[in-house]
PDB file of C-alpha atoms in Angstrom:
ATOM      1  CA  MET B   1     -30.777  11.173  46.936  1.00  0.00           C
ATOM      2  CA  LEU B   2     -27.535  10.686  44.999  1.00  0.00           C
ATOM      3  CA  LYS B   3     -27.189   7.763  42.616  1.00  0.00           C
ATOM      4  CA  LEU B   4     -24.277   7.012  40.316  1.00  0.00           C
ATOM      5  CA  ALA B   5     -24.191   4.887  37.162  1.00  0.00           C
ATOM      6  CA  ILE B   6     -20.920   3.878  35.493  1.00  0.00           C
ATOM      7  CA  ASP B   7     -20.338   2.279  32.093  1.00  0.00           C
ATOM      8  CA  ILE B   8     -16.728   1.332  31.418  1.00  0.00           C
ATOM      9  CA  GLY B   9     -16.279   0.925  27.683  1.00  0.00           C
ATOM     10  CA  GLY B  10     -13.281   0.071  25.585  1.00  0.00           C
ATOM     11  CA  THR B  11     -12.661   3.711  24.647  1.00  0.00           C
ATOM     12  CA  PHE B  12     -14.674   5.849  27.050  1.00  0.00           C
ATOM     13  CA  THR B  13     -16.062   5.561  30.553  1.00  0.00           C
ATOM     14  CA  ASP B  14     -19.362   7.306  31.178  1.00  0.00           C
ATOM     15  CA  VAL B  15     -20.415   8.294  34.672  1.00  0.00           C
ATOM     16  CA  VAL B  16     -23.894   9.673  35.376  1.00  0.00           C
ATOM     17  CA  ALA B  17     -25.146  11.135  38.633  1.00  0.00           C
ATOM     18  CA  GLU B  18     -28.834  11.359  39.456  1.00  0.00           C
ATOM     19  CA  THR B  19     -30.003  13.754  42.145  1.00  0.00           C
ATOM     20  CA  ALA B  20     -33.346  15.270  43.050  1.00  0.00           C
ATOM     21  CA  ASP B  21     -32.386  18.151  40.714  1.00  0.00           C
ATOM     22  CA  GLY B  22     -31.757  15.957  37.664  1.00  0.00           C
ATOM     23  CA  LEU B  23     -28.916  14.243  35.834  1.00  0.00           C
ATOM     24  CA  SER B  24     -25.275  15.179  35.383  1.00  0.00           C
ATOM     25  CA  SER B  25     -22.705  13.212  33.393  1.00  0.00           C
ATOM     26  CA  VAL B  26     -19.056  13.047  32.408  1.00  0.00           C
ATOM     27  CA  LYS B  27     -17.175  11.064  29.727  1.00  0.00           C
ATOM     28  CA  ILE B  28     -13.541  10.103  30.301  1.00  0.00           C
ATOM     29  CA  LEU B  29     -11.033   8.067  28.287  1.00  0.00           C
ATOM     30  CA  THR B  30     -10.764   4.496  29.570  1.00  0.00           C
ATOM     31  CA  SER B  31      -7.340   3.166  30.502  1.00  0.00           C
ATOM     32  CA  SER B  32      -7.168  -0.437  29.276  1.00  0.00           C
ATOM     33  CA  GLU B  33      -4.470  -1.203  31.863  1.00  0.00           C
ATOM     34  CA  SER B  34      -6.545   0.189  34.727  1.00  0.00           C
ATOM     35  CA  PRO B  35     -10.226   0.638  33.765  1.00  0.00           C
ATOM     36  CA  GLU B  36     -11.257   1.470  37.329  1.00  0.00           C
ATOM     37  CA  THR B  37      -9.141   4.647  37.193  1.00  0.00           C
ATOM     38  CA  ALA B  38     -11.536   6.373  34.781  1.00  0.00           C
ATOM     39  CA  ALA B  39     -14.556   5.264  36.827  1.00  0.00           C
ATOM     40  CA  LEU B  40     -13.109   6.697  40.023  1.00  0.00           C
ATOM     41  CA  ALA B  41     -11.988   9.893  38.265  1.00  0.00           C
ATOM     42  CA  GLY B  42     -15.427  10.361  36.699  1.00  0.00           C
ATOM     43  CA  MET B  43     -17.151   9.863  40.024  1.00  0.00           C
ATOM     44  CA  GLY B  44     -14.793  12.375  41.612  1.00  0.00           C
ATOM     45  CA  ILE B  45     -15.485  14.972  38.917  1.00  0.00           C
ATOM     46  CA  LEU B  46     -19.252  14.594  39.278  1.00  0.00           C
ATOM     47  CA  LEU B  47     -19.169  14.684  43.059  1.00  0.00           C
ATOM     48  CA  ASP B  48     -17.051  17.868  42.935  1.00  0.00           C
ATOM     49  CA  ARG B  49     -19.505  19.357  40.445  1.00  0.00           C
ATOM     50  CA  LEU B  50     -22.363  18.532  42.844  1.00  0.00           C
ATOM     51  CA  SER B  51     -20.454  19.633  45.968  1.00  0.00           C
ATOM     52  CA  ALA B  52     -20.913  16.126  47.352  1.00  0.00           C
ATOM     53  CA  ASP B  53     -18.671  13.326  48.575  1.00  0.00           C
ATOM     54  CA  PHE B  54     -18.633   9.530  48.357  1.00  0.00           C
ATOM     55  CA  GLY B  55     -20.351   9.244  51.744  1.00  0.00           C
ATOM     56  CA  GLN B  56     -23.469  10.826  50.265  1.00  0.00           C
ATOM     57  CA  VAL B  57     -23.831   8.296  47.451  1.00  0.00           C
ATOM     58  CA  ASP B  58     -26.926   6.130  47.965  1.00  0.00           C
ATOM     59  CA  SER B  59     -26.223   3.614  45.209  1.00  0.00           C
ATOM     60  CA  VAL B  60     -23.842   2.806  42.390  1.00  0.00           C
ATOM     61  CA  VAL B  61     -24.790   0.819  39.303  1.00  0.00           C
ATOM     62  CA  HIS B  62     -21.931  -0.465  37.170  1.00  0.00           C
ATOM     63  CA  GLY B  63     -21.823  -1.974  33.720  1.00  0.00           C
ATOM     64  CA  THR B  64     -19.024  -2.681  31.306  1.00  0.00           C
ATOM     65  CA  THR B  65     -18.551  -3.770  27.739  1.00  0.00           C
ATOM     66  CA  LEU B  66     -14.884  -4.673  28.268  1.00  0.00           C
ATOM     67  CA  ALA B  67     -15.497  -8.419  28.575  1.00  0.00           C
ATOM     68  CA  THR B  68     -18.007  -8.399  25.705  1.00  0.00           C
ATOM     69  CA  ASN B  69     -15.568  -6.497  23.505  1.00  0.00           C
ATOM     70  CA  ALA B  70     -12.766  -8.932  24.370  1.00  0.00           C
ATOM     71  CA  LEU B  71     -14.987 -11.843  23.296  1.00  0.00           C
ATOM     72  CA  ILE B  72     -16.130 -10.181  20.087  1.00  0.00           C
ATOM     73  CA  GLU B  73     -12.602  -9.094  19.157  1.00  0.00           C
ATOM     74  CA  ARG B  74     -11.089 -12.438  20.195  1.00  0.00           C
ATOM     75  CA  ARG B  75      -8.491 -10.860  22.443  1.00  0.00           C
ATOM     76  CA  GLY B  76      -7.785 -11.540  26.050  1.00  0.00           C
ATOM     77  CA  ALA B  77      -6.183 -14.194  28.184  1.00  0.00           C
ATOM     78  CA  ASN B  78      -4.986 -17.508  26.785  1.00  0.00           C
ATOM     79  CA  THR B  79      -7.691 -19.731  28.305  1.00  0.00           C
ATOM     80  CA  ALA B  80      -8.262 -23.439  28.901  1.00  0.00           C
ATOM     81  CA  PHE B  81     -11.649 -25.070  29.545  1.00  0.00           C
ATOM     82  CA  ILE B  82     -11.802 -27.912  32.066  1.00  0.00           C
ATOM     83  CA  THR B  83     -14.973 -29.992  32.017  1.00  0.00           C
ATOM     84  CA  THR B  84     -16.366 -33.432  32.700  1.00  0.00           C
ATOM     85  CA  ALA B  85     -14.614 -36.130  30.648  1.00  0.00           C
ATOM     86  CA  GLY B  86     -16.499 -36.826  27.418  1.00  0.00           C
ATOM     87  CA  PHE B  87     -18.040 -33.347  27.220  1.00  0.00           C
ATOM     88  CA  ARG B  88     -15.209 -31.097  26.013  1.00  0.00           C
ATOM     89  CA  ASP B  89     -17.010 -30.392  22.734  1.00  0.00           C
ATOM     90  CA  VAL B  90     -20.362 -29.382  24.251  1.00  0.00           C
ATOM     91  CA  LEU B  91     -19.798 -25.644  23.782  1.00  0.00           C
ATOM     92  CA  GLU B  92     -18.744 -26.086  20.157  1.00  0.00           C
ATOM     93  CA  MET B  93     -21.645 -28.407  19.357  1.00  0.00           C
ATOM     94  CA  ARG B  94     -24.107 -25.828  20.702  1.00  0.00           C
ATOM     95  CA  ASN B  95     -27.660 -27.003  20.186  1.00  0.00           C
ATOM     96  CA  GLU B  96     -29.851 -28.126  17.313  1.00  0.00           C
ATOM     97  CA  LYS B  97     -31.159 -24.625  16.533  1.00  0.00           C
ATOM     98  CA  ARG B  98     -29.656 -22.826  13.565  1.00  0.00           C
ATOM     99  CA  PHE B  99     -29.599 -19.173  12.631  1.00  0.00           C
ATOM    100  CA  ASP B 100     -31.249 -20.280   9.411  1.00  0.00           C
ATOM    101  CA  GLN B 101     -32.751 -23.708  10.009  1.00  0.00           C
ATOM    102  CA  TYR B 102     -32.654 -24.659   6.321  1.00  0.00           C
ATOM    103  CA  GLU B 103     -29.037 -23.608   5.717  1.00  0.00           C
ATOM    104  CA  LEU B 104     -27.092 -26.866   5.826  1.00  0.00           C
ATOM    105  CA  ASN B 105     -23.719 -25.251   5.081  1.00  0.00           C
ATOM    106  CA  ILE B 106     -23.851 -22.476   7.660  1.00  0.00           C
ATOM    107  CA  GLU B 107     -20.433 -21.354   8.890  1.00  0.00           C
ATOM    108  CA  LEU B 108     -20.439 -20.900  12.640  1.00  0.00           C
ATOM    109  CA  PRO B 109     -17.837 -18.800  14.464  1.00  0.00           C
ATOM    110  CA  THR B 110     -14.588 -20.403  15.530  1.00  0.00           C
ATOM    111  CA  PRO B 111     -14.902 -21.660  19.125  1.00  0.00           C
ATOM    112  CA  LEU B 112     -13.566 -19.263  21.755  1.00  0.00           C
ATOM    113  CA  ILE B 113     -11.332 -21.991  23.167  1.00  0.00           C
ATOM    114  CA  PRO B 114      -9.533 -24.300  20.704  1.00  0.00           C
ATOM    115  CA  ARG B 115     -10.197 -28.026  21.101  1.00  0.00           C
ATOM    116  CA  PRO B 116      -6.716 -28.928  22.468  1.00  0.00           C
ATOM    117  CA  LEU B 117      -7.352 -26.489  25.332  1.00  0.00           C
ATOM    118  CA  ARG B 118     -10.743 -28.032  26.180  1.00  0.00           C
ATOM    119  CA  ILE B 119      -9.810 -30.794  28.598  1.00  0.00           C
ATOM    120  CA  GLY B 120     -11.999 -33.403  30.254  1.00  0.00           C
ATOM    121  CA  VAL B 121     -11.379 -34.810  33.721  1.00  0.00           C
ATOM    122  CA  GLN B 122     -12.963 -37.844  35.345  1.00  0.00           C
ATOM    123  CA  GLU B 123     -15.696 -36.421  37.584  1.00  0.00           C
ATOM    124  CA  ARG B 124     -19.458 -36.432  37.786  1.00  0.00           C
ATOM    125  CA  THR B 125     -22.025 -34.617  39.898  1.00  0.00           C
ATOM    126  CA  LEU B 126     -25.607 -35.832  39.638  1.00  0.00           C
ATOM    127  CA  ALA B 127     -28.643 -33.630  39.042  1.00  0.00           C
ATOM    128  CA  ASN B 128     -29.547 -33.752  42.747  1.00  0.00           C
ATOM    129  CA  GLY B 129     -26.112 -32.348  43.677  1.00  0.00           C
ATOM    130  CA  SER B 130     -24.655 -35.594  44.983  1.00  0.00           C
ATOM    131  CA  ILE B 131     -21.160 -36.529  43.874  1.00  0.00           C
ATOM    132  CA  MET B 132     -21.006 -39.701  41.808  1.00  0.00           C
ATOM    133  CA  THR B 133     -17.293 -39.410  40.942  1.00  0.00           C
ATOM    134  CA  ARG B 134     -14.930 -36.985  42.664  1.00  0.00           C
ATOM    135  CA  PRO B 135     -12.106 -35.491  40.589  1.00  0.00           C
ATOM    136  CA  ASP B 136      -8.879 -37.392  41.225  1.00  0.00           C
ATOM    137  CA  ASP B 137      -6.278 -35.220  42.986  1.00  0.00           C
ATOM    138  CA  GLN B 138      -3.428 -36.756  40.993  1.00  0.00           C
ATOM    139  CA  GLU B 139      -5.225 -36.091  37.675  1.00  0.00           C
ATOM    140  CA  ILE B 140      -5.820 -32.475  38.743  1.00  0.00           C
ATOM    141  CA  ASP B 141      -2.159 -32.074  39.766  1.00  0.00           C
ATOM    142  CA  VAL B 142      -0.936 -33.384  36.396  1.00  0.00           C
ATOM    143  CA  LEU B 143      -3.402 -31.122  34.571  1.00  0.00           C
ATOM    144  CA  SER B 144      -2.327 -28.117  36.641  1.00  0.00           C
ATOM    145  CA  GLU B 145       1.348 -28.737  35.846  1.00  0.00           C
ATOM    146  CA  HIS B 146       0.477 -29.061  32.142  1.00  0.00           C
ATOM    147  CA  LEU B 147      -1.439 -25.751  32.139  1.00  0.00           C
ATOM    148  CA  TRP B 148       1.474 -23.974  33.842  1.00  0.00           C
ATOM    149  CA  ALA B 149       3.917 -25.512  31.351  1.00  0.00           C
ATOM    150  CA  ILE B 150       1.967 -24.161  28.357  1.00  0.00           C
ATOM    151  CA  ASN B 151       1.638 -20.689  29.955  1.00  0.00           C
ATOM    152  CA  MET B 152      -2.126 -20.754  30.390  1.00  0.00           C
ATOM    153  CA  GLU B 153      -3.344 -17.390  31.707  1.00  0.00           C
ATOM    154  CA  ALA B 154      -6.909 -18.356  32.661  1.00  0.00           C
ATOM    155  CA  VAL B 155      -8.919 -21.499  33.280  1.00  0.00           C
ATOM    156  CA  VAL B 156     -12.674 -21.929  32.921  1.00  0.00           C
ATOM    157  CA  ILE B 157     -14.163 -24.848  34.877  1.00  0.00           C
ATOM    158  CA  GLY B 158     -17.531 -26.157  33.758  1.00  0.00           C
ATOM    159  CA  PHE B 159     -18.372 -29.502  35.324  1.00  0.00           C
ATOM    160  CA  LEU B 160     -21.686 -31.205  34.589  1.00  0.00           C
TER     161      LEU B 160
END
Protein backbone atom coordinates (compact mmCIF):
# COMPACT_ATOMS: atom_id res chain seq x y z
CA MET A 1 0.00 0.00 0.00
CA LEU A 2 1.37 3.40 -1.03
CA LYS A 3 -0.86 6.46 -0.86
CA LEU A 4 0.12 10.05 -1.55
CA ALA A 5 -1.56 13.26 -0.39
CA ILE A 6 -0.62 16.66 -1.82
CA ASP A 7 -1.58 20.14 -0.62
CA ILE A 8 -0.43 22.95 -2.89
CA GLY A 9 -0.45 26.17 -0.91
CA GLY A 10 0.48 29.69 -1.82
CA THR A 11 3.90 29.42 -0.17
CA PHE A 12 4.58 25.73 0.42
CA THR A 13 3.51 22.43 -1.08
CA ASP A 14 3.20 19.53 1.34
CA VAL A 15 3.39 15.95 0.14
CA VAL A 16 2.67 13.04 2.48
CA ALA A 17 3.17 9.36 1.75
CA GLU A 18 1.36 6.66 3.69
CA THR A 19 2.69 3.11 3.64
CA ALA A 20 2.16 0.07 5.82
CA ASP A 21 5.15 1.32 7.86
CA GLY A 22 3.70 4.77 8.57
CA LEU A 23 3.82 8.31 7.24
CA SER A 24 6.57 10.28 5.55
CA SER A 25 6.34 13.90 4.40
CA VAL A 26 8.18 16.68 2.62
CA LYS A 27 7.57 20.45 2.36
CA ILE A 28 8.70 22.33 -0.75
CA LEU A 29 8.38 25.95 -1.87
CA THR A 30 5.48 26.42 -4.29
CA SER A 31 6.18 28.05 -7.64
CA SER A 32 3.26 30.38 -8.38
CA GLU A 33 4.01 30.16 -12.12
CA SER A 34 4.01 26.36 -12.09
CA PRO A 35 2.43 24.93 -8.90
CA GLU A 36 2.50 21.37 -10.22
CA THR A 37 6.32 21.46 -10.25
CA ALA A 38 6.54 21.37 -6.44
CA ALA A 39 3.94 18.59 -6.26
CA LEU A 40 5.86 16.42 -8.71
CA ALA A 41 9.19 17.20 -7.02
CA GLY A 42 7.77 16.36 -3.59
CA MET A 43 6.36 13.09 -4.84
CA GLY A 44 9.71 12.25 -6.40
CA ILE A 45 11.58 12.97 -3.17
CA LEU A 46 9.23 10.80 -1.12
CA LEU A 47 9.28 7.94 -3.60
CA ASP A 48 13.10 8.03 -3.63
CA ARG A 49 13.09 8.05 0.17
CA LEU A 50 10.81 4.98 0.13
CA SER A 51 12.70 3.24 -2.70
CA ALA A 52 9.47 3.22 -4.69
CA ASP A 53 8.28 4.52 -8.05
CA PHE A 54 5.11 6.09 -9.44
CA GLY A 55 3.87 2.69 -10.64
CA GLN A 56 3.56 1.55 -7.04
CA VAL A 57 1.29 4.41 -5.97
CA ASP A 58 -2.20 3.13 -5.16
CA SER A 59 -3.89 6.52 -4.82
CA VAL A 60 -3.23 10.24 -4.84
CA VAL A 61 -5.36 12.79 -3.01
CA HIS A 62 -4.86 16.42 -3.98
CA GLY A 63 -6.00 19.64 -2.40
CA THR A 64 -5.04 23.25 -2.92
CA THR A 65 -5.63 26.60 -1.33
CA LEU A 66 -4.43 28.51 -4.41
CA ALA A 67 -7.93 29.31 -5.70
CA THR A 68 -9.20 30.12 -2.20
CA ASN A 69 -6.24 32.42 -1.59
CA ALA A 70 -6.81 34.16 -4.93
CA LEU A 71 -10.43 34.83 -3.95
CA ILE A 72 -9.58 36.05 -0.46
CA GLU A 73 -6.75 38.27 -1.71
CA ARG A 74 -8.78 39.51 -4.69
CA ARG A 75 -6.10 38.64 -7.21
CA GLY A 76 -6.37 36.53 -10.28
CA ALA A 77 -7.79 36.74 -13.76
CA ASN A 78 -9.91 39.65 -14.94
CA THR A 79 -13.27 37.85 -15.06
CA ALA A 80 -16.71 38.43 -16.54
CA PHE A 81 -19.92 36.70 -15.42
CA ILE A 82 -22.45 35.74 -18.09
CA THR A 83 -25.91 34.82 -16.83
CA THR A 84 -29.57 34.80 -17.73
CA ALA A 85 -30.86 38.28 -18.60
CA GLY A 86 -32.40 39.97 -15.55
CA PHE A 87 -30.29 38.02 -13.05
CA ARG A 88 -26.84 39.65 -13.20
CA ASP A 89 -27.15 40.90 -9.62
CA VAL A 90 -28.13 37.58 -8.04
CA LEU A 91 -24.66 36.88 -6.62
CA GLU A 92 -24.40 40.36 -5.12
CA MET A 93 -27.89 40.24 -3.64
CA ARG A 94 -27.07 36.95 -1.90
CA ASN A 95 -29.96 35.85 0.27
CA GLU A 96 -32.02 37.25 3.12
CA LYS A 97 -29.76 35.86 5.86
CA ARG A 98 -27.37 38.27 7.53
CA PHE A 99 -24.24 37.69 9.55
CA ASP A 100 -25.99 39.64 12.28
CA GLN A 101 -29.70 39.62 11.50
CA TYR A 102 -30.38 42.81 13.46
CA GLU A 103 -27.53 44.85 11.93
CA LEU A 104 -29.24 47.00 9.31
CA ASN A 105 -26.05 48.80 8.25
CA ILE A 106 -23.83 45.77 7.76
CA GLU A 107 -21.08 46.27 5.19
CA LEU A 108 -20.78 43.26 2.93
CA PRO A 109 -17.65 42.52 0.89
CA THR A 110 -17.27 44.05 -2.54
CA PRO A 111 -18.58 41.61 -5.18
CA LEU A 112 -15.89 39.47 -6.80
CA ILE A 113 -17.02 40.60 -10.25
CA PRO A 114 -17.95 44.28 -10.73
CA ARG A 115 -21.46 44.97 -12.03
CA PRO A 116 -20.38 46.14 -15.53
CA LEU A 117 -18.72 42.74 -16.02
CA ARG A 118 -21.86 40.82 -14.99
CA ILE A 119 -23.74 40.50 -18.26
CA GLY A 120 -27.15 39.00 -18.96
CA VAL A 121 -28.08 37.22 -22.17
CA GLN A 122 -31.52 36.23 -23.41
CA GLU A 123 -31.84 32.54 -22.53
CA ARG A 124 -33.87 30.36 -20.23
CA THR A 125 -33.76 26.71 -19.23
CA LEU A 126 -36.71 25.41 -17.22
CA ALA A 127 -36.47 23.42 -13.99
CA ASN A 128 -37.13 20.16 -15.87
CA GLY A 129 -34.12 20.81 -18.14
CA SER A 130 -36.10 21.78 -21.22
CA ILE A 131 -34.99 24.85 -23.13
CA MET A 132 -37.54 27.66 -23.14
CA THR A 133 -35.28 30.21 -24.87
CA ARG A 134 -32.00 29.30 -26.56
CA PRO A 135 -29.19 31.86 -26.44
CA ASP A 136 -29.07 33.82 -29.70
CA ASP A 137 -25.88 33.10 -31.67
CA GLN A 138 -25.60 36.71 -32.82
CA GLU A 139 -25.93 38.01 -29.24
CA ILE A 140 -23.23 35.57 -28.11
CA ASP A 141 -20.94 36.63 -30.99
CA VAL A 142 -21.32 40.32 -30.11
CA LEU A 143 -20.70 39.55 -26.43
CA SER A 144 -17.63 37.47 -27.28
CA GLU A 145 -16.16 40.29 -29.39
CA HIS A 146 -16.83 42.74 -26.54
CA LEU A 147 -15.07 40.51 -23.99
CA TRP A 148 -12.04 40.14 -26.28
CA ALA A 149 -11.97 43.91 -26.84
CA ILE A 150 -11.82 44.64 -23.10
CA ASN A 151 -9.10 41.99 -22.55
CA MET A 152 -11.19 39.65 -20.42
CA GLU A 153 -9.03 36.77 -19.16
CA ALA A 154 -11.78 34.46 -17.85
CA VAL A 155 -15.52 34.05 -18.20
CA VAL A 156 -17.89 32.45 -15.71
CA ILE A 157 -21.20 31.22 -17.18
CA GLY A 158 -24.09 30.72 -14.79
CA PHE A 159 -27.39 30.29 -16.59
CA LEU A 160 -30.59 29.68 -14.64
